XYZ file of C-alpha atoms in Angstrom:
728
model
C -121.364 -76.459 233.876
C -121.140 -74.165 230.361
C -119.563 -76.568 227.477
C -115.560 -75.468 226.320
C -114.053 -74.472 223.204
C -110.313 -75.831 222.365
C -108.430 -75.552 218.746
C -105.773 -76.384 217.650
C -103.794 -78.900 215.086
C -103.977 -82.941 216.038
C -100.257 -84.320 216.082
C -101.261 -87.752 216.658
C -103.692 -90.029 216.483
C -103.981 -92.897 219.382
C -107.218 -94.382 218.377
C -109.843 -94.156 215.724
C -112.924 -96.091 214.748
C -114.157 -95.519 211.478
C -117.452 -97.254 212.157
C -118.487 -94.031 214.012
C -115.691 -91.882 213.960
C -114.836 -92.041 217.949
C -111.121 -91.440 218.355
C -108.384 -89.993 220.733
C -106.561 -87.676 219.331
C -102.962 -85.567 220.699
C -103.896 -81.766 220.015
C -101.369 -78.823 219.887
C -102.761 -75.487 221.070
C -101.735 -71.963 221.482
C -101.831 -72.204 225.144
C -100.882 -74.853 226.256
C -97.345 -76.198 226.969
C -98.360 -80.041 225.927
C -100.791 -81.398 224.163
C -103.565 -82.029 224.836
C -105.641 -85.611 224.864
C -109.270 -85.144 222.843
C -111.554 -87.800 222.645
C -114.767 -87.630 220.771
C -116.536 -88.185 217.661
C -114.635 -87.022 214.154
C -115.608 -87.285 210.629
C -112.024 -88.179 209.589
C -108.646 -88.596 211.764
C -105.083 -87.407 211.219
C -102.122 -85.884 211.787
C -102.209 -82.229 211.029
C -105.781 -80.956 210.589
C -106.630 -78.012 212.205
C -109.486 -78.626 214.167
C -112.237 -76.948 217.016
C -113.434 -79.055 219.786
C -116.194 -78.505 221.930
C -116.799 -80.412 224.972
C -115.653 -80.223 228.839
C -112.073 -81.610 230.683
C -112.148 -84.456 232.791
C -110.394 -86.476 235.143
C -110.244 -89.957 233.717
C -109.207 -92.664 236.166
C -106.793 -94.096 234.408
C -106.009 -91.775 231.612
C -105.439 -88.858 233.404
C -107.006 -85.180 232.328
C -108.931 -85.782 229.275
C -110.996 -83.179 226.770
C -114.259 -85.127 226.231
C -115.615 -83.925 222.723
C -119.081 -83.858 222.637
C -118.641 -82.716 218.640
C -115.340 -82.278 216.733
C -114.758 -80.040 213.771
C -112.282 -79.687 211.327
C -111.688 -75.981 210.528
C -109.711 -74.845 207.428
C -107.989 -71.318 207.815
C -108.984 -68.852 204.424
C -106.053 -67.066 204.304
C -102.465 -66.130 204.801
C -99.825 -67.352 207.068
C -102.700 -69.505 209.137
C -103.709 -70.933 205.792
C -99.736 -71.570 204.422
C -99.313 -73.123 207.867
C -102.333 -75.642 207.384
C -101.140 -76.741 203.765
C -97.534 -77.410 205.182
C -98.479 -79.506 207.934
C -98.085 -82.737 205.737
C -101.308 -83.075 205.020
C -100.296 -83.744 201.464
C -96.875 -85.808 200.423
C -94.061 -83.578 199.227
C -95.312 -80.088 200.787
C -93.687 -78.434 202.999
C -94.259 -75.622 205.002
C -91.726 -73.232 202.810
C -93.177 -74.963 199.431
C -96.694 -74.424 200.992
C -96.092 -70.272 201.463
C -94.617 -70.017 198.130
C -98.052 -71.456 196.781
C -100.160 -68.985 198.887
C -98.372 -65.848 197.918
C -97.791 -66.684 194.161
C -101.849 -67.801 193.849
C -103.862 -64.826 193.815
C -106.131 -62.885 196.413
C -108.361 -65.977 196.961
C -106.074 -68.654 197.635
C -108.614 -71.156 199.374
C -110.749 -71.088 195.815
C -107.614 -71.481 194.184
C -106.892 -74.543 195.696
C -110.284 -75.978 195.702
C -110.730 -75.495 191.998
C -107.679 -74.147 190.068
C -105.108 -77.280 189.495
C -103.760 -75.533 186.798
C -102.655 -72.142 188.523
C -101.415 -73.818 191.698
C -99.124 -75.796 189.146
C -97.773 -72.748 187.456
C -96.116 -72.563 191.228
C -91.803 -73.371 190.662
C -91.404 -76.661 192.428
C -95.348 -78.132 192.360
C -95.862 -80.854 189.595
C -99.716 -81.632 187.951
C -99.774 -84.389 190.284
C -99.207 -82.011 192.901
C -101.661 -79.551 192.081
C -103.994 -81.875 191.232
C -103.376 -83.508 195.069
C -103.824 -80.291 196.650
C -107.500 -79.380 194.559
C -108.579 -82.959 195.475
C -107.852 -82.508 199.336
C -109.462 -78.907 199.770
C -112.440 -79.997 197.711
C -112.522 -83.381 200.173
C -112.588 -81.007 202.997
C -115.633 -78.651 201.418
C -117.623 -82.080 201.163
C -116.843 -82.904 204.954
C -117.563 -79.362 205.781
C -121.257 -79.639 204.093
C -121.887 -82.921 205.218
C -120.880 -81.764 208.753
C -123.426 -78.476 208.452
C -126.041 -80.176 206.741
C -126.080 -82.563 209.489
C -126.465 -80.681 211.842
C -128.996 -78.644 210.316
C -131.422 -81.242 210.276
C -130.793 -83.092 213.572
C -128.352 -85.799 213.017
C -125.816 -86.300 215.289
C -121.661 -86.459 214.145
C -121.680 -90.025 214.583
C -123.929 -91.075 212.094
C -122.364 -88.204 209.460
C -119.458 -89.722 210.405
C -120.398 -93.846 209.576
C -122.113 -91.799 206.062
C -118.528 -89.988 205.131
C -117.099 -93.301 205.899
C -119.384 -94.999 203.827
C -120.498 -92.566 200.905
C -117.282 -89.910 201.102
C -118.160 -87.090 198.450
C -121.308 -89.175 197.244
C -123.191 -88.214 200.855
C -124.392 -85.280 199.498
C -126.200 -86.410 197.065
C -127.484 -89.578 198.723
C -129.083 -87.342 201.998
C -130.949 -84.901 198.899
C -131.743 -87.821 196.490
C -132.597 -90.932 198.270
C -131.596 -91.076 202.058
C -133.572 -94.929 202.278
C -130.144 -95.868 200.679
C -128.498 -95.739 204.146
C -130.938 -98.464 205.125
C -128.925 -100.952 202.870
C -125.671 -100.267 203.291
C -125.198 -98.761 206.913
C -125.827 -101.509 209.878
C -128.804 -100.085 213.198
C -130.027 -97.728 210.517
C -133.405 -98.543 210.061
C -136.487 -97.268 208.080
C -137.711 -94.719 210.650
C -134.022 -93.067 211.389
C -133.816 -92.839 207.065
C -137.387 -91.485 206.867
C -137.084 -88.646 209.756
C -133.696 -87.854 207.087
C -136.246 -87.916 204.082
C -138.862 -85.701 206.073
C -135.828 -83.157 206.949
C -134.405 -83.108 203.411
C -137.899 -82.423 201.620
C -138.006 -86.083 199.836
C -142.015 -86.275 198.750
C -144.144 -88.440 200.912
C -145.480 -90.205 198.042
C -142.146 -91.156 196.461
C -141.080 -94.625 195.143
C -137.947 -94.927 197.567
C -140.060 -94.211 200.155
C -142.684 -96.487 199.411
C -140.573 -99.207 198.598
C -138.637 -98.646 201.471
C -141.212 -98.827 203.873
C -142.391 -102.027 201.809
C -139.146 -103.296 203.318
C -139.443 -102.499 206.503
C -142.709 -104.128 206.794
C -141.222 -107.113 206.003
C -138.371 -106.572 208.525
C -140.231 -106.460 211.371
C -142.708 -109.177 210.509
C -139.477 -110.995 210.334
C -138.358 -109.767 214.092
C -142.116 -110.861 214.946
C -140.837 -114.597 213.532
C -143.073 -114.560 210.295
C -141.531 -116.161 207.237
C -144.097 -114.317 204.976
C -147.005 -111.896 204.816
C -149.683 -112.144 202.696
C -150.779 -109.100 199.581
C -153.630 -108.189 202.027
C -151.833 -107.672 205.220
C -148.927 -105.731 203.648
C -151.853 -103.015 202.606
C -152.969 -103.146 205.955
C -149.102 -102.283 207.609
C -148.501 -100.402 204.698
C -151.572 -98.153 205.751
C -150.900 -97.738 209.451
C -147.247 -96.341 208.364
C -148.070 -93.663 205.738
C -151.196 -91.947 205.794
C -151.724 -91.658 202.624
C -153.314 -94.135 200.316
C -150.897 -96.120 198.281
C -151.769 -99.329 195.763
C -148.788 -100.914 197.132
C -149.192 -103.753 193.761
C -146.482 -101.999 191.548
C -143.950 -101.033 193.843
C -144.226 -104.744 195.432
C -144.200 -105.869 191.569
C -140.503 -103.851 191.313
C -139.244 -105.487 194.583
C -139.686 -108.854 192.857
C -138.074 -107.933 189.992
C -135.243 -106.874 191.745
C -135.424 -110.885 193.952
C -135.371 -108.692 197.386
C -138.984 -110.230 197.325
C -140.148 -113.501 196.637
C -144.084 -114.484 195.899
C -145.267 -117.930 196.309
C -149.286 -118.771 195.683
C -150.517 -115.753 197.853
C -147.107 -115.627 200.118
C -144.669 -112.813 199.674
C -141.373 -113.113 201.328
C -138.260 -111.546 201.533
C -135.768 -113.512 199.640
C -133.468 -114.802 202.156
C -136.318 -116.291 204.072
C -137.893 -117.959 201.019
C -134.611 -119.632 199.749
C -133.703 -120.417 204.200
C -136.820 -122.381 204.074
C -136.187 -123.831 200.793
C -133.144 -124.839 201.394
C -134.395 -126.794 205.216
C -137.496 -127.773 203.209
C -134.548 -129.813 200.893
C -132.205 -131.081 203.372
C -135.612 -132.724 205.121
C -136.579 -134.395 201.647
C -133.276 -135.750 200.987
C -132.902 -137.144 204.296
C -136.181 -139.202 204.425
C -135.092 -140.546 200.929
C -131.832 -141.304 202.711
C -131.760 -145.807 203.644
C -129.545 -146.594 207.192
C -128.690 -149.016 206.920
C -126.894 -150.043 210.373
C -128.660 -151.734 213.085
C -129.461 -150.790 216.338
C -127.791 -151.434 220.071
C -130.202 -153.103 222.185
C -130.965 -151.068 225.046
C -130.182 -153.179 227.645
C -126.353 -153.226 226.623
C -126.714 -148.991 226.131
C -128.197 -149.226 230.156
C -125.371 -151.115 230.865
C -123.206 -148.592 229.504
C -124.045 -145.876 231.307
C -125.683 -147.508 234.211
C -129.723 -145.923 234.028
C -132.246 -147.532 233.483
C -134.455 -146.108 231.044
C -138.611 -146.037 230.278
C -139.809 -147.932 227.645
C -140.131 -144.153 225.597
C -136.919 -143.834 226.447
C -135.642 -147.062 224.851
C -137.674 -146.340 221.806
C -135.597 -143.329 221.569
C -132.673 -144.669 221.598
C -133.748 -147.867 219.062
C -134.522 -145.220 216.669
C -132.180 -142.255 216.769
C -129.771 -145.042 216.060
C -131.408 -145.939 212.846
C -132.568 -142.642 211.276
C -129.975 -140.112 209.667
C -132.878 -137.244 211.141
C -134.811 -137.716 214.280
C -136.677 -135.658 216.733
C -137.039 -135.841 220.219
C -139.275 -134.260 221.905
C -140.903 -133.476 225.471
C -141.531 -131.510 228.675
C -138.965 -130.677 231.745
C -138.697 -133.515 233.462
C -139.370 -136.031 231.181
C -135.827 -137.409 230.357
C -134.979 -135.828 227.264
C -131.324 -135.291 228.466
C -131.048 -138.716 229.826
C -131.728 -139.825 226.084
C -129.330 -137.947 225.116
C -126.925 -138.683 227.976
C -126.975 -142.537 226.284
C -127.291 -142.036 222.872
C -123.559 -139.803 223.604
C -122.244 -142.698 225.576
C -123.418 -145.261 223.115
C -121.931 -143.526 219.287
C -118.903 -142.577 221.423
C -118.096 -146.096 222.331
C -118.466 -147.089 218.893
C -115.712 -144.702 218.209
C -118.108 -141.971 216.307
C -117.343 -138.248 216.309
C -120.577 -136.528 218.342
C -121.192 -132.906 218.571
C -123.168 -132.260 221.470
C -124.317 -128.113 220.837
C -127.444 -125.945 221.606
C -128.314 -122.469 220.490
C -127.565 -120.426 223.538
C -124.062 -120.622 225.685
C -126.353 -121.476 229.189
C -128.028 -124.936 227.348
C -124.638 -125.825 226.034
C -122.915 -125.757 228.779
C -125.682 -127.792 230.990
C -126.092 -130.109 228.435
C -122.191 -130.635 228.410
C -122.156 -130.937 232.126
C -124.766 -133.992 232.383
C -123.620 -135.915 229.289
C -119.523 -135.412 230.167
C -119.360 -134.189 226.792
C -117.890 -131.312 225.227
C -120.478 -128.986 224.042
C -121.151 -125.664 222.489
C -123.134 -123.046 220.770
C -124.288 -123.410 217.578
C -122.564 -120.334 216.481
C -119.217 -121.921 218.237
C -119.605 -125.126 216.523
C -120.029 -123.406 213.117
C -117.111 -121.518 213.784
C -118.677 -118.364 213.383
C -116.303 -115.519 211.496
C -116.870 -111.981 212.799
C -115.340 -110.582 210.137
C -117.165 -112.034 207.066
C -120.360 -112.666 209.323
C -120.646 -116.587 207.939
C -119.761 -119.121 209.411
C -116.038 -121.634 208.366
C -118.168 -124.437 208.518
C -120.495 -124.983 205.645
C -121.214 -126.574 202.175
C -117.246 -126.284 201.024
C -115.962 -126.969 204.788
C -118.639 -129.181 206.249
C -118.151 -130.288 209.913
C -115.837 -133.141 210.876
C -117.887 -134.912 213.088
C -120.433 -138.441 212.730
C -123.687 -137.076 214.419
C -124.741 -133.832 215.987
C -126.947 -133.958 218.812
C -128.928 -130.373 219.073
C -130.443 -129.472 222.628
C -133.104 -126.408 223.035
C -133.985 -126.923 219.379
C -137.252 -124.983 219.783
C -135.192 -121.839 219.789
C -132.879 -122.820 216.150
C -134.776 -119.500 213.936
C -135.039 -121.088 210.033
C -131.467 -119.019 209.204
C -129.490 -120.350 212.146
C -131.045 -124.012 211.751
C -130.469 -123.768 207.661
C -126.406 -122.865 208.251
C -126.262 -125.979 210.427
C -127.137 -128.354 208.036
C -125.396 -126.676 205.139
C -122.490 -128.096 207.633
C -123.350 -131.641 207.424
C -122.840 -134.347 205.288
C -125.721 -136.834 203.855
C -123.177 -139.126 206.228
C -123.976 -136.741 209.791
C -126.536 -138.261 211.417
C -128.900 -134.996 213.571
C -131.257 -135.598 216.024
C -132.966 -132.838 217.202
C -134.389 -132.383 220.997
C -136.539 -130.104 222.318
C -139.665 -128.811 224.032
C -142.503 -128.265 221.108
C -144.432 -126.544 223.581
C -141.881 -123.941 225.017
C -141.602 -120.676 222.925
C -140.831 -120.660 219.549
C -137.331 -119.154 218.450
C -136.615 -115.629 218.873
C -136.019 -115.198 215.065
C -137.750 -115.806 212.138
C -139.074 -119.229 211.557
C -140.651 -122.473 214.182
C -138.673 -125.588 212.818
C -138.817 -127.588 215.292
C -142.301 -127.452 215.922
C -142.953 -127.194 212.446
C -140.836 -130.138 211.633
C -142.612 -132.321 214.096
C -145.929 -132.029 212.231
C -144.190 -133.757 209.369
C -145.238 -137.553 210.042
C -143.014 -139.102 207.981
C -139.846 -137.467 210.028
C -139.062 -140.132 212.410
C -139.978 -138.503 215.932
C -140.728 -139.625 219.677
C -142.860 -137.642 222.460
C -141.620 -137.963 225.854
C -144.764 -138.130 228.120
C -143.520 -139.857 230.917
C -142.501 -137.292 233.801
C -139.676 -137.960 236.266
C -139.312 -135.600 239.751
C -136.088 -134.886 240.544
C -136.671 -136.121 243.986
C -139.583 -136.464 246.489
C -140.106 -133.218 247.215
C -139.621 -131.420 243.486
C -142.765 -130.064 242.289
C -141.620 -127.586 239.686
C -141.813 -130.191 236.979
C -145.380 -131.385 238.027
C -146.639 -127.827 238.130
C -145.280 -127.316 234.813
C -146.992 -130.431 233.501
C -150.077 -129.095 234.891
C -149.794 -125.535 233.073
C -149.236 -127.120 229.858
C -152.259 -129.791 230.106
C -154.218 -126.415 230.933
C -154.749 -127.601 234.465
C -154.859 -124.960 237.134
C -151.886 -125.855 239.491
C -152.917 -126.409 243.289
C -149.906 -124.672 244.127
C -149.160 -124.105 248.011
C -148.970 -120.474 250.068
C -146.386 -120.341 252.741
C -147.659 -120.907 256.260
C -143.867 -121.655 257.566
C -144.649 -125.352 257.987
C -145.382 -126.235 254.392
C -142.287 -127.580 252.788
C -142.068 -127.211 248.602
C -139.998 -125.896 245.421
C -143.349 -124.068 244.748
C -145.074 -121.489 246.238
C -147.612 -119.250 245.304
C -148.583 -115.738 247.288
C -151.764 -114.322 246.264
C -151.727 -110.051 246.132
C -154.123 -107.587 245.230
C -151.650 -106.930 241.840
C -149.756 -104.190 240.522
C -148.248 -102.120 243.015
C -148.723 -104.777 246.218
C -146.942 -107.414 243.826
C -144.354 -104.682 243.458
C -143.256 -104.465 246.201
C -143.608 -107.837 247.523
C -141.126 -108.742 244.872
C -138.936 -106.203 245.870
C -139.000 -107.943 249.123
C -138.721 -111.074 248.298
C -135.414 -110.766 245.912
C -133.699 -108.780 248.307
C -134.762 -109.701 251.530
C -136.901 -112.764 252.173
C -135.340 -115.314 249.473
C -131.848 -114.691 250.481
C -132.596 -115.366 253.859
C -135.149 -118.088 253.936
C -133.650 -119.924 251.089
C -129.735 -119.223 250.657
C -130.275 -117.856 246.782
C -128.474 -114.919 246.802
C -130.107 -112.411 244.856
C -127.822 -112.194 241.977
C -129.638 -116.072 241.223
C -133.081 -114.278 241.713
C -134.586 -114.030 238.088
C -137.974 -111.675 238.220
C -139.980 -112.717 234.736
C -143.200 -110.332 234.189
C -144.761 -110.853 231.144
C -144.310 -107.359 230.067
C -142.055 -104.148 229.855
C -144.822 -101.312 231.344
C -147.118 -100.506 234.296
C -145.690 -101.495 237.821
C -145.316 -104.724 237.838
C -143.943 -104.248 234.237
C -139.621 -105.029 233.223
C -139.269 -101.266 233.861
C -140.404 -100.271 236.790
C -139.530 -103.537 238.583
C -135.450 -103.039 237.149
C -135.696 -99.598 238.547
C -136.810 -100.769 242.166
C -134.640 -103.878 242.741
C -131.273 -101.143 240.967
C -132.140 -99.038 244.156
C -132.544 -101.676 246.492
C -129.354 -104.013 245.648
C -126.789 -101.485 244.755
C -125.394 -98.621 247.122
C -122.668 -96.935 245.312
C -121.117 -93.722 244.639
C -121.586 -91.152 241.833
C -118.037 -92.546 240.699
C -119.175 -96.241 240.100
C -122.444 -95.546 238.379
C -122.518 -94.434 234.593
C -125.706 -92.618 233.024
C -125.787 -93.581 228.889
C -128.883 -92.178 227.187
C -132.059 -93.688 229.041
C -129.788 -96.744 230.487
C -128.250 -96.146 233.916
C -125.596 -98.466 235.502
C -124.078 -99.478 238.237
C -121.300 -101.499 239.824
C -122.849 -104.637 241.145
C -125.641 -104.644 238.557
C -127.094 -107.299 236.878
C -127.299 -106.915 233.000
C -128.846 -109.099 230.248
C -127.684 -109.114 226.876
C -129.879 -107.308 224.045
C -129.094 -108.674 221.282
C -126.528 -110.991 219.704
C -122.442 -109.579 219.204
C -120.171 -111.751 217.218
C -117.080 -108.973 217.442
C -117.019 -107.841 221.069
C -115.324 -111.449 221.990
C -113.846 -114.449 220.258
C -116.547 -116.578 221.582
C -119.209 -113.951 221.300
C -122.148 -112.661 223.715
C -125.669 -113.490 222.751
C -128.621 -112.676 223.311
C -130.417 -113.446 227.190
C -126.222 -113.764 228.076
C -126.559 -112.297 231.477
C -123.704 -110.620 234.149
C -122.792 -108.482 236.643
C -121.025 -105.185 235.863
C -117.636 -105.231 237.693
C -116.233 -101.978 236.679
C -117.461 -98.359 235.228
C -114.408 -95.894 233.375
C -116.782 -92.848 233.642
C -115.005 -90.198 231.239
C -114.414 -93.255 228.836
C -117.944 -94.555 228.421
C -116.622 -98.134 229.752
C -118.297 -100.774 231.309
C -116.497 -104.472 232.680
C -119.213 -106.835 232.654
C -118.163 -110.360 234.420
C -120.864 -112.713 232.162
C -122.030 -115.923 234.018
C -119.697 -118.212 232.142
C -117.136 -115.893 234.011
C -115.666 -114.114 230.999
C -114.711 -110.793 231.197
C -116.173 -108.693 228.925
C -115.657 -104.777 228.008
C -118.304 -103.071 226.381
C -117.376 -99.561 224.829
C -119.824 -96.343 223.866
C -120.920 -98.094 220.874
C -122.058 -100.967 221.783
C -123.621 -99.742 225.698
C -127.214 -99.411 224.183
C -126.870 -104.123 223.492
C -127.422 -103.458 227.635
C -130.234 -103.673 230.028
C -130.377 -103.868 233.297
C -131.827 -107.565 234.212
C -133.188 -108.004 237.436
C -136.274 -108.686 235.301
C -136.714 -109.946 232.076
C -139.599 -111.013 229.906
C -140.300 -114.116 228.931
C -138.814 -114.107 225.737
C -135.471 -112.860 226.957
C -135.659 -115.348 229.922
C -135.291 -117.951 226.983
C -132.844 -120.467 226.515
C -131.687 -119.692 230.122
C -132.099 -121.179 234.086
C -132.178 -119.855 237.380
C -131.668 -121.469 241.149
C -134.660 -119.133 241.585
C -137.611 -117.719 239.147
C -140.133 -115.155 241.055
C -142.997 -115.121 238.206
C -145.046 -111.999 238.361
C -148.861 -112.682 237.097
C -150.779 -109.615 236.671
C -154.065 -109.296 235.428
C -153.047 -105.390 233.301
C -150.505 -107.821 231.625
C -154.050 -109.227 230.059
C -153.097 -109.772 226.079
C -149.720 -111.687 227.735
C -151.296 -114.080 230.455
C -150.838 -117.323 228.152
C -150.630 -121.036 229.001
C -147.596 -121.093 226.461
C -145.543 -117.953 228.032
C -146.424 -119.111 231.855
C -145.322 -122.764 230.822
C -142.218 -121.053 229.452
C -141.693 -119.084 232.684
C -141.623 -122.184 235.087
C -139.375 -124.373 233.247
C -136.897 -121.395 233.991
C -136.402 -122.360 237.645
C -134.135 -124.805 239.042
C -134.677 -124.722 242.591
C -137.097 -122.654 243.822
C -140.487 -120.925 241.693
C -141.840 -118.518 243.254
C -145.711 -116.904 241.919
C -146.650 -113.597 242.842
C -150.317 -112.238 241.648
C -154.139 -113.053 241.769
C -155.364 -115.898 241.752
C -157.699 -114.730 238.585
C -154.458 -113.932 236.347
C -153.148 -117.252 237.965
C -156.496 -118.755 236.250
C -155.772 -116.856 232.665
C -152.879 -118.163 232.493
C -152.903 -121.500 232.540
C -156.321 -121.772 230.637
C -156.032 -118.946 227.651
C -154.005 -120.978 225.166
C -153.410 -118.407 221.832
C -150.412 -119.735 221.412
C -147.542 -117.999 219.432
C -148.977 -118.170 215.681
C -146.255 -117.493 212.881
C -146.693 -117.364 209.190
C -144.222 -119.752 208.094
C -143.662 -122.161 204.986
C -141.841 -124.825 206.053
C -143.837 -127.470 206.469
C -146.436 -126.423 203.230
C -143.214 -126.477 201.119
C -142.122 -130.088 202.925
C -145.794 -131.727 202.522
C -145.951 -130.827 198.968
C -143.050 -133.234 197.796
C -143.942 -135.749 200.420
C -147.752 -135.540 199.235
C -146.358 -136.793 195.887
C -145.616 -140.206 196.482
C -146.794 -140.442 200.084
C -149.450 -139.801 202.005
C -149.011 -137.310 203.931
C -150.517 -137.447 208.102
C -149.489 -135.289 210.582
C -148.263 -135.992 213.891
C -150.742 -136.253 216.675
C -148.398 -135.079 219.580
């Protein structure tokens, strides 16, 4: 269907998002009796503007007929009565239709030019003050700037939504920014990265060796390194990465010096880091050193009294944890699944509460927090919620000036704490607040930069206990045992289904590739729900990679086709994303604004409703919250039937199906495999080749991240002490 064009005057602005220009408008046209509802992007929406919209009429299930516009442009008449009508349509205070006609009739043959440039001539019209004349000129000059941006953006392939954001921020400076330094957009506008800015720069003919481009490329390299978990780069690494980004030979040294002088980067020895990362690590190091020097004078309650309190019997390792956690200001507990970490936390929580202390239980993810609170019978929250994230400021309410009113903070799943979040947490603690970090050192590190938990565990002076004894959930459970064997490099002996052997772990050998994909499809859609009573939405498929027959992209499409058979009205396409009512989806980034509690990377849910005309999707999250995703946030979702190990981090599922395929050779690695296995609560099924199973167990590459935290702490500790590492 060909696009339609409508033209008219905005009578009312029902809704406007200033961030992307998306608006709902009541538009009066010459060929309709009632105003037309127009929805779409516009640079600046206000009543009285004459617009031209291109799109098509659609029927909204709730709001009725709408004109869904792909583009909306303001149109300024050039002469005569139309221009007078435009000027007199309450755009400028004090200028009505009668006065507007008088102005147009008296200012000459080129009224639009006069209105844009000559306040003196305009003020010569009776009834027009100098201030009104200046207001008129300012309005038309601003309109000319907007028109210029629209035309320029269209010419250079810049979407109207981005154009709206550019104009909203820079106003009359928009054109000069686009022509002189489009890389400025990276700093000033969210979701604009180097690649987008670089495309604009090339369109506008900015030289490839311009200083702006080189400096922006260098900062992009550091941001990408941060996304990969690194806290610093060496000069050699920087040169290599710049060479792959900018083809021509460029010496980065002078540009690095400029960025160092501007305090955007910090150099220490051979390490160069983003200032924010360097300062975050320095803050954490200072916190640790202060805690090591802090004397805790209170004695420990004997473990037998704690056992009586909670009705549990502790192992020797657990008893050591309970005693040392009481007598240290900072204490670390590490151990694999089934080693009793949560039991220790439950004991400590009960003990501290019995002493009248205010205990805060927290974890990086909502699922982990919910699990912790349930086991300990005590409220638990995400770290963001504990610190009271403020979406308006982008910071936390609790910090140095408003510390947490608690005596003890216990953090579960501490391996998922990145350096920024840990810094924000410790800034909200007083010296009197005890901090206990609990986690599994062998899990994948945080999604964000750093490896805080692992770095702290490497410092022997920081009090810590590793739990090694394996406690099975019951006599038949073997998930924890398999995880234990994998973590120690032992290829587990996992039974294959034979109709007789009962287990909660199975290995299904395949030829790999398409053979594995077909089997996974059958397992998720048919066999597991029928045999084990676990519905498909509670089955999580984990693949090492995104591409290929056994990658998440292919698997998600297969499973979607099998599990959601709905009408076209119950589906929505948004770019490459195709959603249907009933789809399992997963959040890809943290979003603190979409809901008071926030929605976080890795949160999963089910699509419950779709508004096709408004491009809105209703999702019921795992914690029973209903979230409405508008057009500008839909890109944060992806199908969640199959995910990578990194995406599954911090979550659990009743049943986990892991694909081990040799085509994902570089991702067949022990730490990744171990993390995937530990996501299963009741049933674990591994699909793939025996060679892939062996590789995933024996290859121990580890996740190598460049961080300075341990080095910083070590440098200070060794001034007065002999430094040694934990033997964990």
